[in-house]
Amino acid sequence: MERRRAPAPLAQAKAVQTWAAGRGHRCKQFDIEGAYLCTRFGKDEVHFVTLSPALEAAVLRVMGWERPEGGGRICFRLKGYLNGLVVAGEMWFEDISSHLAKIDWHILHGEEGVETLFVHRGQDGVVDGSLSLYIDDGTASAE
């Protein structure tokens, strides 16, 4: 009989669910809506984007702005990351990892772009919480 492996984005989530079930803990799955939009640029970091002509026209109309003379593309300065921005995933991973580290959640396994397993240890050093993140989807369990 051939063994089946869980797809990578599910393996760590299944580990969290198994860990929780073995300890009688509840398990919660979640999606962080607008995750990339919550990530801010570094202090000295600046990014600009151009929009499709239709989206540019819609922005100008909604904001009540006049199109500048010259006919070239308009550049918009971003205040934070957007889905589709090349570095957005990497910055989101760094941001969420640093926030979790501040409350004593540490990476057990993973890296940006793959599912990551975080654990929290109690004062006695025993794991009392586990968290799986894949981009902005998570599975968590704790005492």
mmCIF file of N, CA and C in Angstrom:
data_model
loop_
_atom_site.group_PDB
_atom_site.id
_atom_site.type_symbol
_atom_site.label_atom_id
_atom_site.label_comp_id
_atom_site.label_asym_id
_atom_site.label_seq_id
_atom_site.Cartn_x
_atom_site.Cartn_y
_atom_site.Cartn_z
ATOM 1 N N MET A 1 0.845 -1.185 0.000
ATOM 2 C CA MET A 1 0.000 0.000 0.000
ATOM 3 C C MET A 1 0.885 1.241 0.000
ATOM 4 N N GLU A 2 0.625 2.149 -0.911
ATOM 5 C CA GLU A 2 1.412 3.368 -1.029
ATOM 6 C C GLU A 2 0.972 4.397 0.011
ATOM 7 N N ARG A 3 1.942 5.018 0.682
ATOM 8 C CA ARG A 3 1.635 6.063 1.664
ATOM 9 C C ARG A 3 1.395 7.376 0.947
ATOM 10 N N ARG A 4 0.392 8.101 1.384
ATOM 11 C CA ARG A 4 0.100 9.411 0.813
ATOM 12 C C ARG A 4 0.644 10.472 1.742
ATOM 13 N N ARG A 5 1.254 11.474 1.177
ATOM 14 C CA ARG A 5 1.749 12.597 1.963
ATOM 15 C C ARG A 5 0.777 13.755 1.821
ATOM 16 N N ALA A 6 0.582 14.475 2.915
ATOM 17 C CA ALA A 6 -0.272 15.666 2.864
ATOM 18 C C ALA A 6 0.452 16.728 2.047
ATOM 19 N N PRO A 7 -0.283 17.502 1.252
ATOM 20 C CA PRO A 7 0.363 18.591 0.524
ATOM 21 C C PRO A 7 1.037 19.528 1.519
ATOM 22 N N ALA A 8 2.142 20.145 1.104
ATOM 23 C CA ALA A 8 2.929 21.006 2.000
ATOM 24 C C ALA A 8 2.087 22.028 2.759
ATOM 25 N N PRO A 9 1.145 22.732 2.106
ATOM 26 C CA PRO A 9 0.388 23.723 2.856
ATOM 27 C C PRO A 9 -0.518 23.135 3.930
ATOM 28 N N LEU A 10 -0.680 21.824 3.971
ATOM 29 C CA LEU A 10 -1.551 21.212 4.964
ATOM 30 C C LEU A 10 -0.789 20.466 6.050
ATOM 31 N N ALA A 11 0.451 20.109 5.821
ATOM 32 C CA ALA A 11 1.193 19.257 6.747
ATOM 33 C C ALA A 11 1.305 19.872 8.137
ATOM 34 N N GLN A 12 1.691 21.122 8.244
ATOM 35 C CA GLN A 12 1.852 21.759 9.552
ATOM 36 C C GLN A 12 0.495 21.978 10.220
ATOM 37 N N ALA A 13 -0.529 22.326 9.448
ATOM 38 C CA ALA A 13 -1.869 22.497 10.012
ATOM 39 C C ALA A 13 -2.352 21.181 10.611
ATOM 40 N N LYS A 14 -2.083 20.079 9.921
ATOM 41 C CA LYS A 14 -2.461 18.763 10.449
ATOM 42 C C LYS A 14 -1.681 18.468 11.724
ATOM 43 N N ALA A 15 -0.431 18.883 11.803
ATOM 44 C CA ALA A 15 0.365 18.688 13.018
ATOM 45 C C ALA A 15 -0.252 19.451 14.185
ATOM 46 N N VAL A 16 -0.699 20.677 13.950
ATOM 47 C CA VAL A 16 -1.348 21.481 14.999
ATOM 48 C C VAL A 16 -2.640 20.802 15.447
ATOM 49 N N GLN A 17 -3.437 20.326 14.496
ATOM 50 C CA GLN A 17 -4.700 19.661 14.831
ATOM 51 C C GLN A 17 -4.451 18.387 15.635
ATOM 52 N N THR A 18 -3.445 17.629 15.254
ATOM 53 C CA THR A 18 -3.108 16.394 15.958
ATOM 54 C C THR A 18 -2.616 16.703 17.372
ATOM 55 N N TRP A 19 -1.754 17.711 17.490
ATOM 56 C CA TRP A 19 -1.231 18.127 18.794
ATOM 57 C C TRP A 19 -2.395 18.529 19.706
ATOM 58 N N ALA A 20 -3.319 19.326 19.166
ATOM 59 C CA ALA A 20 -4.468 19.792 19.953
ATOM 60 C C ALA A 20 -5.361 18.626 20.387
ATOM 61 N N ALA A 21 -5.650 17.731 19.462
ATOM 62 C CA ALA A 21 -6.522 16.596 19.766
ATOM 63 C C ALA A 21 -5.910 15.708 20.848
ATOM 64 N N GLY A 22 -4.601 15.520 20.799
ATOM 65 C CA GLY A 22 -3.917 14.689 21.777
ATOM 66 C C GLY A 22 -3.941 15.275 23.179
ATOM 67 N N ARG A 23 -4.182 16.569 23.282
ATOM 68 C CA ARG A 23 -4.214 17.230 24.587
ATOM 69 C C ARG A 23 -5.609 17.693 24.987
ATOM 70 N N GLY A 24 -6.582 17.403 24.159
ATOM 71 C CA GLY A 24 -7.957 17.797 24.451
ATOM 72 C C GLY A 24 -8.199 19.287 24.289
ATOM 73 N N HIS A 25 -7.353 19.960 23.493
ATOM 74 C CA HIS A 25 -7.513 21.399 23.263
ATOM 75 C C HIS A 25 -8.365 21.657 22.031
ATOM 76 N N ARG A 26 -8.999 22.803 22.018
ATOM 77 C CA ARG A 26 -9.729 23.229 20.822
ATOM 78 C C ARG A 26 -8.740 23.744 19.794
ATOM 79 N N CYS A 27 -9.137 23.652 18.558
ATOM 80 C CA CYS A 27 -8.298 24.097 17.451
ATOM 81 C C CYS A 27 -9.102 25.112 16.636
ATOM 82 N N LYS A 28 -8.478 26.172 16.204
ATOM 83 C CA LYS A 28 -9.173 27.223 15.454
ATOM 84 C C LYS A 28 -8.448 27.479 14.138
ATOM 85 N N GLN A 29 -9.197 27.478 13.045
ATOM 86 C CA GLN A 29 -8.648 27.844 11.743
ATOM 87 C C GLN A 29 -9.101 29.257 11.429
ATOM 88 N N PHE A 30 -8.245 30.029 10.755
ATOM 89 C CA PHE A 30 -8.568 31.424 10.491
ATOM 90 C C PHE A 30 -7.881 31.928 9.228
ATOM 91 N N ASP A 31 -8.400 33.036 8.740
ATOM 92 C CA ASP A 31 -7.822 33.747 7.601
ATOM 93 C C ASP A 31 -7.627 35.196 8.039
ATOM 94 N N ILE A 32 -6.452 35.733 7.823
ATOM 95 C CA ILE A 32 -6.178 37.123 8.179
ATOM 96 C C ILE A 32 -6.518 37.978 6.957
ATOM 97 N N GLU A 33 -7.680 38.621 7.005
ATOM 98 C CA GLU A 33 -8.135 39.409 5.859
ATOM 99 C C GLU A 33 -7.282 40.658 5.704
ATOM 100 N N GLY A 34 -6.890 40.938 4.480
ATOM 101 C CA GLY A 34 -6.091 42.138 4.204
ATOM 102 C C GLY A 34 -4.715 42.097 4.834
ATOM 103 N N ALA A 35 -4.162 40.886 4.991
ATOM 104 C CA ALA A 35 -2.876 40.741 5.683
ATOM 105 C C ALA A 35 -1.799 41.629 5.078
ATOM 106 N N TYR A 36 -1.682 41.611 3.768
ATOM 107 C CA TYR A 36 -0.624 42.410 3.135
ATOM 108 C C TYR A 36 -0.876 43.897 3.332
ATOM 109 N N LEU A 37 -2.146 44.274 3.405
ATOM 110 C CA LEU A 37 -2.470 45.691 3.571
ATOM 111 C C LEU A 37 -2.101 46.198 4.961
ATOM 112 N N CYS A 38 -1.970 45.298 5.919
ATOM 113 C CA CYS A 38 -1.616 45.680 7.295
ATOM 114 C C CYS A 38 -0.113 45.841 7.476
ATOM 115 N N THR A 39 0.662 45.365 6.528
ATOM 116 C CA THR A 39 2.116 45.426 6.625
ATOM 117 C C THR A 39 2.600 46.766 6.083
ATOM 118 N N ARG A 40 3.371 47.447 6.865
ATOM 119 C CA ARG A 40 3.871 48.775 6.487
ATOM 120 C C ARG A 40 5.313 48.698 6.012
ATOM 121 N N PHE A 41 5.692 49.658 5.209
ATOM 122 C CA PHE A 41 7.070 49.740 4.724
ATOM 123 C C PHE A 41 8.007 50.120 5.850
ATOM 124 N N GLY A 42 9.283 49.785 5.662
ATOM 125 C CA GLY A 42 10.311 50.226 6.599
ATOM 126 C C GLY A 42 10.440 51.741 6.542
ATOM 127 N N LYS A 43 11.097 52.289 7.540
ATOM 128 C CA LYS A 43 11.212 53.741 7.698
ATOM 129 C C LYS A 43 11.744 54.443 6.437
ATOM 130 N N ASP A 44 12.741 53.881 5.801
ATOM 131 C CA ASP A 44 13.359 54.522 4.635
ATOM 132 C C ASP A 44 12.951 53.878 3.317
ATOM 133 N N GLU A 45 11.893 53.088 3.328
ATOM 134 C CA GLU A 45 11.469 52.348 2.150
ATOM 135 C C GLU A 45 10.343 53.080 1.425
ATOM 136 N N VAL A 46 10.463 53.226 0.102
ATOM 137 C CA VAL A 46 9.453 53.915 -0.698
ATOM 138 C C VAL A 46 9.151 53.058 -1.926
ATOM 139 N N HIS A 47 7.856 52.869 -2.221
ATOM 140 C CA HIS A 47 7.446 52.103 -3.398
ATOM 141 C C HIS A 47 6.372 52.888 -4.150
ATOM 142 N N PHE A 48 6.421 52.805 -5.484
ATOM 143 C CA PHE A 48 5.440 53.455 -6.345
ATOM 144 C C PHE A 48 4.840 52.412 -7.271
ATOM 145 N N VAL A 49 3.608 52.647 -7.705
ATOM 146 C CA VAL A 49 2.964 51.776 -8.686
ATOM 147 C C VAL A 49 2.275 52.629 -9.739
ATOM 148 N N THR A 50 2.092 52.038 -10.908
ATOM 149 C CA THR A 50 1.231 52.636 -11.926
ATOM 150 C C THR A 50 0.025 51.714 -12.051
ATOM 151 N N LEU A 51 -1.097 52.267 -12.437
ATOM 152 C CA LEU A 51 -2.331 51.503 -12.545
ATOM 153 C C LEU A 51 -2.721 51.316 -13.996
ATOM 154 N N SER A 52 -3.596 50.366 -14.233
ATOM 155 C CA SER A 52 -4.120 50.200 -15.583
ATOM 156 C C SER A 52 -4.892 51.474 -15.921
ATOM 157 N N PRO A 53 -5.033 51.817 -17.198
ATOM 158 C CA PRO A 53 -5.760 53.041 -17.564
ATOM 159 C C PRO A 53 -7.173 53.099 -16.969
ATOM 160 N N ALA A 54 -7.896 51.983 -16.965
ATOM 161 C CA ALA A 54 -9.263 51.984 -16.427
ATOM 162 C C ALA A 54 -9.262 52.225 -14.910
ATOM 163 N N LEU A 55 -8.349 51.587 -14.192
ATOM 164 C CA LEU A 55 -8.277 51.771 -12.747
ATOM 165 C C LEU A 55 -7.795 53.182 -12.402
ATOM 166 N N GLU A 56 -6.850 53.685 -13.179
ATOM 167 C CA GLU A 56 -6.372 55.055 -12.969
ATOM 168 C C GLU A 56 -7.524 56.045 -13.124
ATOM 169 N N ALA A 57 -8.330 55.866 -14.175
ATOM 170 C CA ALA A 57 -9.474 56.759 -14.414
ATOM 171 C C ALA A 57 -10.466 56.678 -13.254
ATOM 172 N N ALA A 58 -10.696 55.453 -12.743
ATOM 173 C CA ALA A 58 -11.624 55.280 -11.623
ATOM 174 C C ALA A 58 -11.106 55.984 -10.372
ATOM 175 N N VAL A 59 -9.819 55.877 -10.098
ATOM 176 C CA VAL A 59 -9.231 56.539 -8.925
ATOM 177 C C VAL A 59 -9.374 58.049 -9.055
ATOM 178 N N LEU A 60 -9.058 58.580 -10.218
ATOM 179 C CA LEU A 60 -9.172 60.026 -10.429
ATOM 180 C C LEU A 60 -10.620 60.490 -10.225
ATOM 181 N N ARG A 61 -11.562 59.706 -10.745
ATOM 182 C CA ARG A 61 -12.975 60.056 -10.633
ATOM 183 C C ARG A 61 -13.433 60.010 -9.174
ATOM 184 N N VAL A 62 -13.126 58.917 -8.469
ATOM 185 C CA VAL A 62 -13.550 58.750 -7.079
ATOM 186 C C VAL A 62 -12.930 59.820 -6.178
ATOM 187 N N MET A 63 -11.669 60.135 -6.405
ATOM 188 C CA MET A 63 -10.981 61.109 -5.562
ATOM 189 C C MET A 63 -11.319 62.549 -5.949
ATOM 190 N N GLY A 64 -11.941 62.732 -7.126
ATOM 191 C CA GLY A 64 -12.269 64.077 -7.580
ATOM 192 C C GLY A 64 -11.055 64.843 -8.089
ATOM 193 N N TRP A 65 -10.049 64.107 -8.549
ATOM 194 C CA TRP A 65 -8.814 64.727 -9.033
ATOM 195 C C TRP A 65 -8.891 64.937 -10.544
ATOM 196 N N GLU A 66 -8.202 65.959 -11.005
ATOM 197 C CA GLU A 66 -8.046 66.215 -12.446
ATOM 198 C C GLU A 66 -6.798 65.474 -12.922
ATOM 199 N N ARG A 67 -6.847 65.007 -14.168
ATOM 200 C CA ARG A 67 -5.657 64.365 -14.743
ATOM 201 C C ARG A 67 -4.642 65.439 -15.084
ATOM 202 N N PRO A 68 -3.387 65.259 -14.626
ATOM 203 C CA PRO A 68 -2.355 66.247 -14.944
ATOM 204 C C PRO A 68 -2.097 66.309 -16.448
ATOM 205 N N GLU A 69 -1.637 67.432 -16.908
ATOM 206 C CA GLU A 69 -1.301 67.576 -18.333
ATOM 207 C C GLU A 69 -0.063 66.753 -18.654
ATOM 208 N N GLY A 70 0.064 66.363 -19.892
ATOM 209 C CA GLY A 70 1.252 65.650 -20.328
ATOM 210 C C GLY A 70 0.951 64.265 -20.865
ATOM 211 N N GLY A 71 -0.142 63.662 -20.422
ATOM 212 C CA GLY A 71 -0.578 62.392 -20.990
ATOM 213 C C GLY A 71 0.209 61.170 -20.565
ATOM 214 N N GLY A 72 1.239 61.295 -19.735
ATOM 215 C CA GLY A 72 1.995 60.122 -19.284
ATOM 216 C C GLY A 72 1.252 59.359 -18.200
ATOM 217 N N ARG A 73 1.840 58.270 -17.788
ATOM 218 C CA ARG A 73 1.254 57.458 -16.712
ATOM 219 C C ARG A 73 1.429 58.174 -15.381
ATOM 220 N N ILE A 74 0.469 58.024 -14.513
ATOM 221 C CA ILE A 74 0.543 58.603 -13.174
ATOM 222 C C ILE A 74 1.123 57.547 -12.234
ATOM 223 N N CYS A 75 2.075 57.943 -11.414
ATOM 224 C CA CYS A 75 2.647 57.051 -10.398
ATOM 225 C C CYS A 75 1.990 57.367 -9.057
ATOM 226 N N PHE A 76 1.605 56.335 -8.344
ATOM 227 C CA PHE A 76 1.029 56.483 -7.017
ATOM 228 C C PHE A 76 2.012 55.938 -6.000
ATOM 229 N N ARG A 77 2.242 56.685 -4.925
ATOM 230 C CA ARG A 77 3.120 56.222 -3.860
ATOM 231 C C ARG A 77 2.288 55.369 -2.895
ATOM 232 N N LEU A 78 2.791 54.181 -2.610
ATOM 233 C CA LEU A 78 2.094 53.278 -1.699
ATOM 234 C C LEU A 78 2.434 53.606 -0.255
ATOM 235 N N LYS A 79 1.463 53.426 0.621
ATOM 236 C CA LYS A 79 1.697 53.583 2.060
ATOM 237 C C LYS A 79 1.971 52.230 2.717
ATOM 238 N N GLY A 80 1.594 51.164 2.043
ATOM 239 C CA GLY A 80 1.807 49.813 2.570
ATOM 240 C C GLY A 80 1.821 48.826 1.420
ATOM 241 N N TYR A 81 2.046 47.564 1.732
ATOM 242 C CA TYR A 81 2.146 46.536 0.706
ATOM 243 C C TYR A 81 0.781 46.179 0.138
ATOM 244 N N LEU A 82 0.792 45.675 -1.064
ATOM 245 C CA LEU A 82 -0.418 45.227 -1.751
ATOM 246 C C LEU A 82 -0.233 43.799 -2.222
ATOM 247 N N ASN A 83 -1.329 43.048 -2.307
ATOM 248 C CA ASN A 83 -1.250 41.741 -2.952
ATOM 249 C C ASN A 83 -0.724 41.961 -4.358
ATOM 250 N N GLY A 84 0.178 41.101 -4.782
ATOM 251 C CA GLY A 84 0.730 41.225 -6.122
ATOM 252 C C GLY A 84 2.037 41.994 -6.165
ATOM 253 N N LEU A 85 2.336 42.778 -5.145
ATOM 254 C CA LEU A 85 3.625 43.457 -5.073
ATOM 255 C C LEU A 85 4.675 42.388 -4.789
ATOM 256 N N VAL A 86 5.738 42.368 -5.561
ATOM 257 C CA VAL A 86 6.708 41.278 -5.517
ATOM 258 C C VAL A 86 7.192 40.955 -4.099
ATOM 259 N N VAL A 87 7.480 41.956 -3.299
ATOM 260 C CA VAL A 87 8.045 41.713 -1.964
ATOM 261 C C VAL A 87 6.990 41.641 -0.855
ATOM 262 N N ALA A 88 5.712 41.714 -1.193
ATOM 263 C CA ALA A 88 4.657 41.768 -0.173
ATOM 264 C C ALA A 88 4.640 40.528 0.722
ATOM 265 N N GLY A 89 4.743 39.357 0.152
ATOM 266 C CA GLY A 89 4.723 38.133 0.935
ATOM 267 C C GLY A 89 5.884 38.058 1.907
ATOM 268 N N GLU A 90 7.048 38.405 1.436
ATOM 269 C CA GLU A 90 8.240 38.385 2.282
ATOM 270 C C GLU A 90 8.108 39.373 3.444
ATOM 271 N N MET A 91 7.614 40.571 3.152
ATOM 272 C CA MET A 91 7.460 41.587 4.195
ATOM 273 C C MET A 91 6.375 41.183 5.191
ATOM 274 N N TRP A 92 5.276 40.587 4.719
ATOM 275 C CA TRP A 92 4.209 40.118 5.602
ATOM 276 C C TRP A 92 4.764 39.050 6.548
ATOM 277 N N PHE A 93 5.547 38.101 6.007
ATOM 278 C CA PHE A 93 6.126 37.035 6.825
ATOM 279 C C PHE A 93 7.046 37.621 7.898
ATOM 280 N N GLU A 94 7.888 38.563 7.531
ATOM 281 C CA GLU A 94 8.778 39.200 8.509
ATOM 282 C C GLU A 94 7.981 39.942 9.570
ATOM 283 N N ASP A 95 6.931 40.635 9.151
ATOM 284 C CA ASP A 95 6.113 41.421 10.067
ATOM 285 C C ASP A 95 5.386 40.519 11.066
ATOM 286 N N ILE A 96 4.701 39.505 10.585
ATOM 287 C CA ILE A 96 3.941 38.637 11.489
ATOM 288 C C ILE A 96 4.884 37.838 12.390
ATOM 289 N N SER A 97 6.021 37.408 11.855
ATOM 290 C CA SER A 97 6.983 36.655 12.669
ATOM 291 C C SER A 97 7.532 37.505 13.803
ATOM 292 N N SER A 98 7.818 38.783 13.524
ATOM 293 C CA SER A 98 8.354 39.651 14.578
ATOM 294 C C SER A 98 7.297 39.933 15.646
ATOM 295 N N HIS A 99 6.039 40.100 15.242
ATOM 296 C CA HIS A 99 4.960 40.312 16.214
ATOM 297 C C HIS A 99 4.774 39.070 17.088
ATOM 298 N N LEU A 100 4.811 37.900 16.482
ATOM 299 C CA LEU A 100 4.657 36.661 17.250
ATOM 300 C C LEU A 100 5.830 36.459 18.204
ATOM 301 N N ALA A 101 7.036 36.796 17.758
ATOM 302 C CA ALA A 101 8.221 36.646 18.621
ATOM 303 C C ALA A 101 8.110 37.517 19.869
ATOM 304 N N LYS A 102 7.497 38.697 19.739
ATOM 305 C CA LYS A 102 7.338 39.598 20.888
ATOM 306 C C LYS A 102 6.461 38.983 21.978
ATOM 307 N N ILE A 103 5.588 38.054 21.606
ATOM 308 C CA ILE A 103 4.732 37.403 22.598
ATOM 309 C C ILE A 103 5.131 35.928 22.766
ATOM 310 N N ASP A 104 6.411 35.669 22.510
ATOM 311 C CA ASP A 104 7.046 34.372 22.778
ATOM 312 C C ASP A 104 6.568 33.200 21.932
ATOM 313 N N TRP A 105 6.172 33.463 20.697
ATOM 314 C CA TRP A 105 5.915 32.393 19.734
ATOM 315 C C TRP A 105 7.148 32.313 18.849
ATOM 316 N N HIS A 106 7.696 31.117 18.675
ATOM 317 C CA HIS A 106 8.944 30.956 17.935
ATOM 318 C C HIS A 106 8.775 29.957 16.797
ATOM 319 N N ILE A 107 9.497 30.209 15.707
ATOM 320 C CA ILE A 107 9.434 29.324 14.540
ATOM 321 C C ILE A 107 10.097 27.993 14.889
ATOM 322 N N LEU A 108 9.345 26.934 14.711
ATOM 323 C CA LEU A 108 9.886 25.596 14.896
ATOM 324 C C LEU A 108 10.350 25.057 13.550
ATOM 325 N N HIS A 109 9.563 25.367 12.513
ATOM 326 C CA HIS A 109 9.903 24.894 11.173
ATOM 327 C C HIS A 109 9.240 25.791 10.145
ATOM 328 N N GLY A 110 9.992 26.191 9.114
ATOM 329 C CA GLY A 110 9.386 26.922 8.005
ATOM 330 C C GLY A 110 10.181 28.130 7.581
ATOM 331 N N GLU A 111 9.670 28.776 6.549
ATOM 332 C CA GLU A 111 10.252 29.981 5.987
ATOM 333 C C GLU A 111 9.201 30.656 5.128
ATOM 334 N N GLU A 112 9.466 31.890 4.719
ATOM 335 C CA GLU A 112 8.513 32.634 3.885
ATOM 336 C C GLU A 112 8.213 31.831 2.627
ATOM 337 N N GLY A 113 6.950 31.789 2.249
ATOM 338 C CA GLY A 113 6.560 31.112 1.021
ATOM 339 C C GLY A 113 6.158 29.659 1.217
ATOM 340 N N VAL A 114 6.422 29.112 2.397
ATOM 341 C CA VAL A 114 5.978 27.757 2.717
ATOM 342 C C VAL A 114 5.232 27.818 4.040
ATOM 343 N N GLU A 115 4.556 26.750 4.374
ATOM 344 C CA GLU A 115 3.828 26.727 5.638
ATOM 345 C C GLU A 115 4.828 26.738 6.790
ATOM 346 N N THR A 116 4.532 27.518 7.806
ATOM 347 C CA THR A 116 5.438 27.687 8.931
ATOM 348 C C THR A 116 4.770 27.245 10.221
ATOM 349 N N LEU A 117 5.512 26.530 11.050
ATOM 350 C CA LEU A 117 5.007 26.069 12.333
ATOM 351 C C LEU A 117 5.667 26.880 13.450
ATOM 352 N N PHE A 118 4.832 27.534 14.262
ATOM 353 C CA PHE A 118 5.287 28.292 15.419
ATOM 354 C C PHE A 118 4.859 27.543 16.675
ATOM 355 N N VAL A 119 5.646 27.652 17.743
ATOM 356 C CA VAL A 119 5.250 27.073 19.024
ATOM 357 C C VAL A 119 5.430 28.105 20.131
ATOM 358 N N HIS A 120 4.652 27.943 21.174
ATOM 359 C CA HIS A 120 4.775 28.767 22.380
ATOM 360 C C HIS A 120 5.072 27.811 23.524
ATOM 361 N N ARG A 121 6.039 28.174 24.353
ATOM 362 C CA ARG A 121 6.401 27.338 25.495
ATOM 363 C C ARG A 121 6.035 28.054 26.788
ATOM 364 N N GLY A 122 5.511 27.296 27.740
ATOM 365 C CA GLY A 122 5.192 27.852 29.046
ATOM 366 C C GLY A 122 6.464 28.088 29.841
ATOM 367 N N GLN A 123 6.320 28.581 31.057
ATOM 368 C CA GLN A 123 7.472 28.862 31.910
ATOM 369 C C GLN A 123 8.277 27.606 32.217
ATOM 370 N N ASP A 124 7.631 26.454 32.175
ATOM 371 C CA ASP A 124 8.326 25.193 32.435
ATOM 372 C C ASP A 124 9.034 24.656 31.191
ATOM 373 N N GLY A 125 8.932 25.379 30.047
ATOM 374 C CA GLY A 125 9.593 24.971 28.811
ATOM 375 C C GLY A 125 8.793 24.000 27.963
ATOM 376 N N VAL A 126 7.647 23.587 28.454
ATOM 377 C CA VAL A 126 6.803 22.646 27.715
ATOM 378 C C VAL A 126 5.935 23.423 26.728
ATOM 379 N N VAL A 127 5.789 22.870 25.528
ATOM 380 C CA VAL A 127 4.959 23.516 24.502
ATOM 381 C C VAL A 127 3.519 23.582 24.988
ATOM 382 N N ASP A 128 2.966 24.807 25.019
ATOM 383 C CA ASP A 128 1.567 24.973 25.436
ATOM 384 C C ASP A 128 0.720 25.613 24.341
ATOM 385 N N GLY A 129 1.312 25.820 23.163
ATOM 386 C CA GLY A 129 0.566 26.363 22.035
ATOM 387 C C GLY A 129 1.270 26.057 20.726
ATOM 388 N N SER A 130 0.489 25.856 19.681
ATOM 389 C CA SER A 130 1.065 25.630 18.351
ATOM 390 C C SER A 130 0.250 26.411 17.323
ATOM 391 N N LEU A 131 0.935 26.855 16.309
ATOM 392 C CA LEU A 131 0.320 27.709 15.288
ATOM 393 C C LEU A 131 0.957 27.408 13.941
ATOM 394 N N SER A 132 0.126 27.136 12.965
ATOM 395 C CA SER A 132 0.575 26.916 11.595
ATOM 396 C C SER A 132 0.121 28.105 10.755
ATOM 397 N N LEU A 133 1.030 28.693 9.991
ATOM 398 C CA LEU A 133 0.671 29.772 9.070
ATOM 399 C C LEU A 133 1.115 29.430 7.664
ATOM 400 N N TYR A 134 0.218 29.593 6.726
ATOM 401 C CA TYR A 134 0.556 29.481 5.311
ATOM 402 C C TYR A 134 0.017 30.744 4.655
ATOM 403 N N ILE A 135 0.904 31.654 4.337
ATOM 404 C CA ILE A 135 0.599 32.979 3.832
ATOM 405 C C ILE A 135 -0.269 33.681 4.868
ATOM 406 N N ASP A 136 -1.577 33.787 4.652
ATOM 407 C CA ASP A 136 -2.439 34.469 5.638
ATOM 408 C C ASP A 136 -3.518 33.541 6.198
ATOM 409 N N ASP A 137 -3.319 32.237 6.045
ATOM 410 C CA ASP A 137 -4.237 31.239 6.600
ATOM 411 C C ASP A 137 -3.558 30.537 7.757
ATOM 412 N N GLY A 138 -4.296 30.344 8.843
ATOM 413 C CA GLY A 138 -3.676 29.743 10.007
ATOM 414 C C GLY A 138 -4.541 28.723 10.702
ATOM 415 N N THR A 139 -3.870 27.888 11.496
ATOM 416 C CA THR A 139 -4.501 26.943 12.382
ATOM 417 C C THR A 139 -3.785 27.066 13.708
ATOM 418 N N ALA A 140 -4.528 27.273 14.787
ATOM 419 C CA ALA A 140 -3.910 27.514 16.086
ATOM 420 C C ALA A 140 -4.587 26.709 17.172
ATOM 421 N N SER A 141 -3.790 26.381 18.200
ATOM 422 C CA SER A 141 -4.301 25.719 19.389
ATOM 423 C C SER A 141 -3.390 26.067 20.549
ATOM 424 N N ALA A 142 -3.981 26.270 21.727
ATOM 425 C CA ALA A 142 -3.200 26.555 22.926
ATOM 426 C C ALA A 142 -4.012 26.145 24.139
ATOM 427 N N GLU A 143 -3.317 26.048 25.270
ATOM 428 C CA GLU A 143 -4.016 25.704 26.513
ATOM 429 C C GLU A 143 -5.019 26.776 26.856
#
